[in-house]
XYZ file of C-alpha atoms in Angstrom:
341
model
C 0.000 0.000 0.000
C 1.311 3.475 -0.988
C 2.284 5.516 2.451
C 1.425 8.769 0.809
C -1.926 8.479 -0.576
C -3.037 4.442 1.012
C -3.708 3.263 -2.617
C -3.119 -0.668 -3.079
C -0.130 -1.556 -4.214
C 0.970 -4.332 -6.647
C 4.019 -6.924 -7.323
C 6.392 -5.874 -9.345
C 5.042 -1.944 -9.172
C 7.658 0.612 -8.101
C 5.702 3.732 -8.004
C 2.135 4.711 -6.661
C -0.647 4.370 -9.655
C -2.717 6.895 -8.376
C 0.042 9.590 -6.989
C 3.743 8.702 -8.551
C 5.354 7.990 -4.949
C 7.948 5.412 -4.982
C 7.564 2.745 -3.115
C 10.990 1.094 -2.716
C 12.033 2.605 0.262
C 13.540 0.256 3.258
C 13.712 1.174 6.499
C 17.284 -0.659 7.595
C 19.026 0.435 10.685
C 17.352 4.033 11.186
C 18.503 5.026 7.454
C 16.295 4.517 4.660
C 17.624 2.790 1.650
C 16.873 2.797 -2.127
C 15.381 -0.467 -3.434
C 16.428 -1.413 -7.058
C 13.379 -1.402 -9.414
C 12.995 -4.611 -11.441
C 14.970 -5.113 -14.556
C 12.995 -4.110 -17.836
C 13.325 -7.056 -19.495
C 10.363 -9.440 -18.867
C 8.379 -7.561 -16.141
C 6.100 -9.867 -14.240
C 2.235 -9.070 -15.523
C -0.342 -9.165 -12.434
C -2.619 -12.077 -11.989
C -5.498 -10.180 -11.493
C -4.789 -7.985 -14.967
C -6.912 -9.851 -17.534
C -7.066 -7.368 -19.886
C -3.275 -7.112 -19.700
C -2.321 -10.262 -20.552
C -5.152 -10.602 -23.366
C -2.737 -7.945 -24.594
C 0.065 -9.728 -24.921
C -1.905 -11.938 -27.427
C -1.207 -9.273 -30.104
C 1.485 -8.276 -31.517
C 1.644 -4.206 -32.296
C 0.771 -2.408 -35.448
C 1.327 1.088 -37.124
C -1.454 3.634 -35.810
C -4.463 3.251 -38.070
C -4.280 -0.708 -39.272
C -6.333 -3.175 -37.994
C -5.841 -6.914 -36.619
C -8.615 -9.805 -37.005
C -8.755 -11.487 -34.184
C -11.400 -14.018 -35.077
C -14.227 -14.840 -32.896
C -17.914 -15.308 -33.017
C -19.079 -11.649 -33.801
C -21.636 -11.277 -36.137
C -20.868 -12.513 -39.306
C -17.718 -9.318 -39.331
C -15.080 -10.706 -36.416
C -13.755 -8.489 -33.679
C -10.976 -6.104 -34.641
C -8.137 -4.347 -32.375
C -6.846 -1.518 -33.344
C -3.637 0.175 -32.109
C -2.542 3.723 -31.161
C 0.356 5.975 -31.824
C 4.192 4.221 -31.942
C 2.021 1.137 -30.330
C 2.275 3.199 -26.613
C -2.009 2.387 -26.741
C -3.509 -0.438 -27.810
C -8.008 -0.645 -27.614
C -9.480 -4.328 -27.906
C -13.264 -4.122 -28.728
C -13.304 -0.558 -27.047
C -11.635 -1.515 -23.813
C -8.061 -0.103 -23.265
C -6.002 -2.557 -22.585
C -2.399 -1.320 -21.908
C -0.080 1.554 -22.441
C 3.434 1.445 -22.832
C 5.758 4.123 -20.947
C 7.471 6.275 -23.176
C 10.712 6.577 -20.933
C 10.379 2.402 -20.451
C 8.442 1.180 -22.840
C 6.990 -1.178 -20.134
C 3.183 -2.027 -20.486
C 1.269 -0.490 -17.576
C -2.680 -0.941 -17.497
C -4.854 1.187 -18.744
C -6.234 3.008 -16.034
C -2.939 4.268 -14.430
C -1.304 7.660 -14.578
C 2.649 6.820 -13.840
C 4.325 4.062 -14.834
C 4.438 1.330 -12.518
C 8.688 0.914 -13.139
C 9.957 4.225 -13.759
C 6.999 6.415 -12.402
C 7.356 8.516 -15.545
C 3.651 10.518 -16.521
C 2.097 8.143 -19.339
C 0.111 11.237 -20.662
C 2.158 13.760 -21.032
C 0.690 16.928 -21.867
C 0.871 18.373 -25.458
C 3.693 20.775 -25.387
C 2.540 24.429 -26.779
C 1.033 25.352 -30.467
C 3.816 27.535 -32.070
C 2.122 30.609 -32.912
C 1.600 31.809 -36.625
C 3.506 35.059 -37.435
C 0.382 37.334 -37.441
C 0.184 36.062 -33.501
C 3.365 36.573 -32.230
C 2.744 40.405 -33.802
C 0.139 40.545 -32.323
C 1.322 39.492 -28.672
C 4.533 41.467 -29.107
C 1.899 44.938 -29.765
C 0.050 43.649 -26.815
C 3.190 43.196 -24.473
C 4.680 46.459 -25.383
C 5.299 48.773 -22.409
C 2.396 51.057 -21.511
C 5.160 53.866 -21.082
C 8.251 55.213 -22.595
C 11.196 54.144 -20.817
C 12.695 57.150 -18.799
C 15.970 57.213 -21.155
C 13.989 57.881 -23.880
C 11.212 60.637 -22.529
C 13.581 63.494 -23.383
C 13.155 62.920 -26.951
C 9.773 63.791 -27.265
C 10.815 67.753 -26.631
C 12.783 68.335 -30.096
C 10.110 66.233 -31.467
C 7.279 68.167 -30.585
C 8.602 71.349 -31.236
C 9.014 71.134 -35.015
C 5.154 69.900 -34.902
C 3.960 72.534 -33.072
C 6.134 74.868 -35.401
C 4.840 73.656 -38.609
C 0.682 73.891 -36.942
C 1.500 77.500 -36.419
C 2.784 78.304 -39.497
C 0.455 76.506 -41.641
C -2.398 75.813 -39.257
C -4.547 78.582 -40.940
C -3.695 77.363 -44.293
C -4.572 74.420 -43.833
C -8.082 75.337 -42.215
C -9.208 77.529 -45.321
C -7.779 74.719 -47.987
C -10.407 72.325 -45.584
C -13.410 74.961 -45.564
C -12.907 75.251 -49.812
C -12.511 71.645 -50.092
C -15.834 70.841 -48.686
C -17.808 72.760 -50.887
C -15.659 71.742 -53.917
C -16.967 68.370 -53.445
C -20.075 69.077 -52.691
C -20.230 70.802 -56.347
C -18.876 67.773 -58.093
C -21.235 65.668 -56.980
C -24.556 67.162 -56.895
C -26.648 67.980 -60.275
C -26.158 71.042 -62.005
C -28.867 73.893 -62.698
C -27.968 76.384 -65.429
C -28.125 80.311 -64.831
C -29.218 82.747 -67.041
C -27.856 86.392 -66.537
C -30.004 89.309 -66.226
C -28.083 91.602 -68.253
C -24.994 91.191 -70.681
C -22.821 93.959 -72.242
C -19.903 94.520 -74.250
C -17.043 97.258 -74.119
C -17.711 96.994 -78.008
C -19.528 95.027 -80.555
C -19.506 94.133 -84.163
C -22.954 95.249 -85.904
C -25.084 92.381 -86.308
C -22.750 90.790 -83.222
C -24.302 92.120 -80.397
C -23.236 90.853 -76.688
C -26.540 89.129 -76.542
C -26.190 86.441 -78.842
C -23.397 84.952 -76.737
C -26.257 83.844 -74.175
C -29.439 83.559 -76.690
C -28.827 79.371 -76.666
C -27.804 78.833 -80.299
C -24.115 78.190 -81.211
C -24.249 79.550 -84.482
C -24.838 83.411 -83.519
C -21.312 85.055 -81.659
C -20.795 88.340 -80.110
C -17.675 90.061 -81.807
C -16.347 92.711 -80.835
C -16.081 95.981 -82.906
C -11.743 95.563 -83.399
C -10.645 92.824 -85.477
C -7.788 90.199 -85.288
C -4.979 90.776 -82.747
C -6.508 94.807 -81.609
C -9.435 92.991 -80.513
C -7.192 91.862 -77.531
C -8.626 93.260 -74.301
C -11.952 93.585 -75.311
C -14.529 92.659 -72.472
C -18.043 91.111 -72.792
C -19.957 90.898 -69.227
C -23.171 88.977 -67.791
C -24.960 90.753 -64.489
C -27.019 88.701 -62.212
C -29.793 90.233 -60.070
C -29.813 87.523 -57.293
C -26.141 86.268 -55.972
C -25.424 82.445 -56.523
C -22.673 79.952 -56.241
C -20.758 80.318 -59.493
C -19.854 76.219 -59.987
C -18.902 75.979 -63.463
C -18.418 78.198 -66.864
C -19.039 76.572 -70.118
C -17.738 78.528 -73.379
C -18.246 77.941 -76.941
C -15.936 79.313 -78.568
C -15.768 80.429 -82.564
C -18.021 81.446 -84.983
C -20.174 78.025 -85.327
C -19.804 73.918 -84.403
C -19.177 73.292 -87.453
C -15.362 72.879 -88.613
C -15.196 74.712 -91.545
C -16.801 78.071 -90.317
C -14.771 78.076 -86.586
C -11.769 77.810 -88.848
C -12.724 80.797 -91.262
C -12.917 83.238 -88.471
C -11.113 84.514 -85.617
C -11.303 83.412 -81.969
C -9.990 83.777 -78.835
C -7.422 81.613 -77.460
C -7.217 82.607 -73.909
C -9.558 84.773 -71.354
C -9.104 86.304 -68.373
C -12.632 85.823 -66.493
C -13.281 87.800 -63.523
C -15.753 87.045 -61.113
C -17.301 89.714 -59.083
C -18.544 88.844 -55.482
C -21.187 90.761 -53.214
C -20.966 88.507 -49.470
C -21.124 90.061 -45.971
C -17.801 91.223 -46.289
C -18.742 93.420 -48.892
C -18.071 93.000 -53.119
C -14.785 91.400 -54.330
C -13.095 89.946 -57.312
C -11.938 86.776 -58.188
C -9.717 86.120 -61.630
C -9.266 82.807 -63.551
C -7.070 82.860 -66.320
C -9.107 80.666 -68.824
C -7.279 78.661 -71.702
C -9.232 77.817 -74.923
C -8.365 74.550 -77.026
C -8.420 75.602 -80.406
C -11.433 73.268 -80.976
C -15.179 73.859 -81.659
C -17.879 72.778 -79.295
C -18.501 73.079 -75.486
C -15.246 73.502 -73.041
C -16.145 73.012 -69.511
C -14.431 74.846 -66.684
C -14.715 74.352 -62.937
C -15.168 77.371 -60.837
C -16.278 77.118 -57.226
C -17.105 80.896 -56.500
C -20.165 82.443 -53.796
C -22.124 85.074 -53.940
C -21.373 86.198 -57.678
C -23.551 88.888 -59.019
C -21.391 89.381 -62.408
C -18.800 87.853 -64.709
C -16.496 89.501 -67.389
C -14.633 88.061 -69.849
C -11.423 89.794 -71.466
C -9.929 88.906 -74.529
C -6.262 88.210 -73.413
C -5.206 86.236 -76.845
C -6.680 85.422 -80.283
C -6.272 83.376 -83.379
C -6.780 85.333 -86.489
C -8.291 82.419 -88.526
C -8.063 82.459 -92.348
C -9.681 85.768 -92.316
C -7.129 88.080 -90.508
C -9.535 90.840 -91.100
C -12.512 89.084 -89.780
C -14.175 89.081 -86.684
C -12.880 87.351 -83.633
C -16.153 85.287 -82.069
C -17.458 84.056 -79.001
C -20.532 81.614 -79.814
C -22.182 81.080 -76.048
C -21.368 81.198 -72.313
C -23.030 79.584 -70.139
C -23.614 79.369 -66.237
C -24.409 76.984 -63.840
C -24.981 76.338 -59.926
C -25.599 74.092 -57.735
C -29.053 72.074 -58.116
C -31.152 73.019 -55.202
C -28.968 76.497 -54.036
């Protein structure tokens, strides 16, 4: 009987099933003494171990095979089937023995140290490596909460070239923010054309007058009264009664769509368009130099501007066409907002 936990005990067992104590100690004269376990050759198998010594009846077998035993089953046979390295082996669902993995001697099936070398006969599954994404993951989570104290001093000359730079281009950056937002907004949202109140010309050509540049028909052009290159500076304005957001300008530019009369007359190349604001901060001006592609047809430019209650266009360069002497034209302008401003 084990003197540590009062389990029975066994011939031929050197260590406790239930606990792992060894039990080959000798009292001899006052000084205990170390009995010598059995040899490992040939163990002697308890009497009472049936199960055991059906064991021994067949012979082990790679993990997953199986071994007909014979027998009077029905109609199939019995079949035994044996574990991993042969350390387990299971007879009709009964284990039957396992062997040690430090002895390899058979032990029943029910114990938890070997009966010879008191080594565990289940040892537990050593730890799952991690994956790489894991052991990122632990070494973000185990990072100290603080700064080490060597290293606290550098966040001074760090910070002060941030704070720097926010001073200096802190406001900048807020009014690039406040014109982004809107600039958006107008790219996104339908568009709603504008039709001016009241257009004028510094001069016109007769028959050319500043109001066929907005009448909706791309054959019909304001010219102005100069021709060719003195027509340069020239200025043709649209007035608006109510303010509005000024999202886009749209130009036709030349005599007509068709190919063969934009190339017969003059036209300008480039315009200098000046908006003309009236917000709470009272009336302003805001230019847009305006390039023309020497094309016929609609040319679409962007132009996020509030409150605008007129816009002029200047003549800043022209093409003289294969009439030098003809007039330089400006089919249509149009305007447009917002939908829903």
């Amino acid at each position: 009987m084990c003197d540590a936990c009062g389990v029975p005990a066994y011939g031929g067992e050197t260590f406790c099933v239930a606990c792992g104590a060894y039990l080959g100690w000798e009292e001899t004269g006052g000084r205990p003494l170390l009995r010598q376990p059995p040899a490992r050759s040939g163990p002697a198998l308890p009497a009472h171990d049936q199960t055991l010594r059906l064991s021994r009846t067949v012979p082990p077998v790679p993990y997953g095979t199986t071994h007909a035993t014979g027998g009077t089953g029905e109609g199939t046979g019995r079949a035994t089937a044996y574990g991993t390295d042969g350390h387990v082996q299971i007879h009709e669902g009964i284990l039957l023995f396992l062997a040690c993995p430090d002895c390899r001697s058979d032990n029943p099936g029910g114990r938890t140290y070997c009966r010879l070398c008191g080594a565990l006969l289940r040892p537990e599954p050593g730890p799952v490596p991690l994956t790489r994404w894991q052991k990122l993951r632990k070494r973000w989570y185990d990072r100290p909460q603080q700064w080490h104290r060597d290293r606290r001093w550098l966040a001074v000359p760090l910070a002060l070239p941030l704070c720097f730079a926010v001073g200096a281009f802190g406001g900048r950056l807020a009014d690039a923010a406040r014109e982004a937002v809107p600039a958006v907004q107008d790219r996104f949202s339908g568009q709603a054309a504008v039709a001016p109140d009241r257009v004028e010309a510094s001069a016109q050509e007769p028959g050319f007058e500043a109001g066929m540049a907005v009448d909706g028909v791309s054959n019909r052009f304001w010219a102005p009264a100069r021709k060719g290159a003195e027509a340069v500076g020239e200025t043709w304005t649209a007035t608006f009664e109510r303010p509005f957001r000024l999202t886009a300008l749209v130009i036709f530019n030349g005599a007509s769509a068709d190919p063969k009369a934009y190339l017969a007359t003059g036209r300008p190349t480039r315009l200098t368009a000046i908006a003309e604001t009236a917000g709470d901060d009272g009336r302003k001006t805001v230019h847009k130099e305006v390039t023309l592609a020497d094309q016929p047809g609609a040319q679409d430019f962007r132009w996020g501007v509030d409150d605008v209650v007129s816009v002029t266009l200047r003549i800043a360069a022209v093409h003289a066409g294969a009439q030098p002497d003809g007039p330089v034209a400006l089919a249509e302008v149009q305007f447009f907002t917002r939908q829903g401003r």
